[in-house]
Short mmCIF file of C-alpha atoms in Angstrom, two decimals:
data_model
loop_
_atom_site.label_atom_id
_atom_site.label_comp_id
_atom_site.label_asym_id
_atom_site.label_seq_id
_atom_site.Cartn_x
_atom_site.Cartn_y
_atom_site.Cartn_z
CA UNK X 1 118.44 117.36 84.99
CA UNK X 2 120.01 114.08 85.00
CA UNK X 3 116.58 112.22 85.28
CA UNK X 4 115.04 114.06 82.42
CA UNK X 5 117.48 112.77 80.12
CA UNK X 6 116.54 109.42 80.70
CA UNK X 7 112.93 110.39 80.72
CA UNK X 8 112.07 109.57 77.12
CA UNK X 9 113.56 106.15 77.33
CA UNK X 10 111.92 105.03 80.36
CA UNK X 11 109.04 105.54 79.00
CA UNK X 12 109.57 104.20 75.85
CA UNK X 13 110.75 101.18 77.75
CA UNK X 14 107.76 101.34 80.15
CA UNK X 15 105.43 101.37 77.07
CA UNK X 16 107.07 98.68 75.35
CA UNK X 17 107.03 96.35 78.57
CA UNK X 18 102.79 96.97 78.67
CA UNK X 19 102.71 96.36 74.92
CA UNK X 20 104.73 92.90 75.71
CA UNK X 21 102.42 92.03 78.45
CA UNK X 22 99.18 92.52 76.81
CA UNK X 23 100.10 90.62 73.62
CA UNK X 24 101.17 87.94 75.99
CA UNK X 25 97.70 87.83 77.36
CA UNK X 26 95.82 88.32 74.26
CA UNK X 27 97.67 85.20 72.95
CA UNK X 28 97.04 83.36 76.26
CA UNK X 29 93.68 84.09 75.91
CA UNK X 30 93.45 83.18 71.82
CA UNK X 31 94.80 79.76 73.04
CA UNK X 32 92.56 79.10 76.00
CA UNK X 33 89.94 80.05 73.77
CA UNK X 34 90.31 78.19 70.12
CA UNK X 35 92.62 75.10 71.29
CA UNK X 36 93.02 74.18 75.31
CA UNK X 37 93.82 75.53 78.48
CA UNK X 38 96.91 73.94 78.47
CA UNK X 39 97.83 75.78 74.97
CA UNK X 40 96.71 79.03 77.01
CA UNK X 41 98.74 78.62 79.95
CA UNK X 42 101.94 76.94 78.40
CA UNK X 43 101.27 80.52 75.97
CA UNK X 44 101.14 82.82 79.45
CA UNK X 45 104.52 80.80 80.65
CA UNK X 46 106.37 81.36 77.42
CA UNK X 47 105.87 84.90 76.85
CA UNK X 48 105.86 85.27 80.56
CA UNK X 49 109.90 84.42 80.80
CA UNK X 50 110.42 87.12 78.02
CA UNK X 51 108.88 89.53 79.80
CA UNK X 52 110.11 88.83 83.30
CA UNK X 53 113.51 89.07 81.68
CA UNK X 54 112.81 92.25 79.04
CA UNK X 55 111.48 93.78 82.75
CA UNK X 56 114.91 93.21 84.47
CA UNK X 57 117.06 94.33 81.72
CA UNK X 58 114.87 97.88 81.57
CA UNK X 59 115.57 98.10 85.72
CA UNK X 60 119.03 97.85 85.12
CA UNK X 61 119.38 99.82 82.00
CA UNK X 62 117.80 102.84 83.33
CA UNK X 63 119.44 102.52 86.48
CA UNK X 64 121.90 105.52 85.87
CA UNK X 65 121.88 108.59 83.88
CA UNK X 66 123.96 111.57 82.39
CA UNK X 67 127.30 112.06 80.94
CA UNK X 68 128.85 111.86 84.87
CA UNK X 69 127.76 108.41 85.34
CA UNK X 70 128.96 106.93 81.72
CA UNK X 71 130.93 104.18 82.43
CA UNK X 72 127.84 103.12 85.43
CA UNK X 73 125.60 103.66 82.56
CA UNK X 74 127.31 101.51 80.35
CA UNK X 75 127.94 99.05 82.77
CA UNK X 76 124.37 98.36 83.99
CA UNK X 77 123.38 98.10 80.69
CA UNK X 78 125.56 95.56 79.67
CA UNK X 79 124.88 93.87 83.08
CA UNK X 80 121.34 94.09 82.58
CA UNK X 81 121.74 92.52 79.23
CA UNK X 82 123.93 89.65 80.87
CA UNK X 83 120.64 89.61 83.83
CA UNK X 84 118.58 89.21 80.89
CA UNK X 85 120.02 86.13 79.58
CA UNK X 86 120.67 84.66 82.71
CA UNK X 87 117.18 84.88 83.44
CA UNK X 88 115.72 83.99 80.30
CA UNK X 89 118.10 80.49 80.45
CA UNK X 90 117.13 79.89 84.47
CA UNK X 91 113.50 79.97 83.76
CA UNK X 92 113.41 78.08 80.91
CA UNK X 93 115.48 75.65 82.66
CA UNK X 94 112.93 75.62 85.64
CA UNK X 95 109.93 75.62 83.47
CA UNK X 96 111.34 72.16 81.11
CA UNK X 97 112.26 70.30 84.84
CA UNK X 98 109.28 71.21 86.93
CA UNK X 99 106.13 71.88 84.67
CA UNK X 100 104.29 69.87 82.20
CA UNK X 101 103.78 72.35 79.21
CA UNK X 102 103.11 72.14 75.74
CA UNK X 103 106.69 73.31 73.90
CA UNK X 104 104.84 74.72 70.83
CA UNK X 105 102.59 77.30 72.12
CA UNK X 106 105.48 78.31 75.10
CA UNK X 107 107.71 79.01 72.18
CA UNK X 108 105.68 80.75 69.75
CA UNK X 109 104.67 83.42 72.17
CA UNK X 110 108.11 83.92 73.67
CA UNK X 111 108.98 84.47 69.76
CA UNK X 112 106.36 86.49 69.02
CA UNK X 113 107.17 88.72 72.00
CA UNK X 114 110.76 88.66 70.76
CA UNK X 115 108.88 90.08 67.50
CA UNK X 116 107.14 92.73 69.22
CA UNK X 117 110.13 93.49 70.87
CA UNK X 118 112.31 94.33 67.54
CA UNK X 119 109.01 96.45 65.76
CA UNK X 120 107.40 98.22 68.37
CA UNK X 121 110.51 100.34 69.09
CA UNK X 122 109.70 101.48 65.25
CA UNK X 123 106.77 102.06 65.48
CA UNK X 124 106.37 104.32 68.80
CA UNK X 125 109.23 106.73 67.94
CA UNK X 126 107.41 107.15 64.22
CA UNK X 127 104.29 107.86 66.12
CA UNK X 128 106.65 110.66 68.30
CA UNK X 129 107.33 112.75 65.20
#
């Protein structure tokens, strides 16, 4: 019983994670496509990081479940979210000393992820009722 209460966000999560990863690729693509290669795969590296990072948070947030386990549940989360940020900083950090990409197409698609990531939630528990 515990698992099925946490059920209907995992999969909200899991859908929201594919949703993330194929607008990261359609932009990728876009930019390969109507500017350069290097647009495309500084675009795949930017939304990449988001993603990466939205991917651990969701492992950790979902890691427990049911009233029992509150204070775990609330926990993970909350260390998830500080995973998250850790991440997010680390491999931006990485990507600015050790690759040469182009900063405006590797930050427009980790924003627009960020974007997807604060509507889509909307939009798949409207399409639930």
């Amino acid at each position: 019983m515990v698992s099925t209460l946490a059920r209907p966000g995992r999969r909200l999560a899991k859908r929201l994670l594919l949703l993330q990863a194929g607008v990261v690729l359609a932009t990728a693509i876009v930019m390969t496509v109507v500017i350069n290669v290097d647009w495309g795969i500084s675009a795949l590296i930017g939304g990449g990081i988001f993603v990466v990072a939205n991917t651990a948070f969701a492992m950790c947030a979902f890691l427990f479940s049911g009233a029992r386990a509150a204070k775990a549940v609330v926990s993970s989360f909350y260390g998830g979210e500080v995973l998250k940020i850790l991440l997010t900083v680390c491999l931006f950090s990485v990507v600015y000393l050790y690759a040469e990409v182009e900063l405006v197409p590797l930050k427009l698609t980790y924003l627009l992820v960020l974007g997807v990531n604060i509507l889509a939630p909307v939009l798949f528990i409207n399409n639930n009722k």
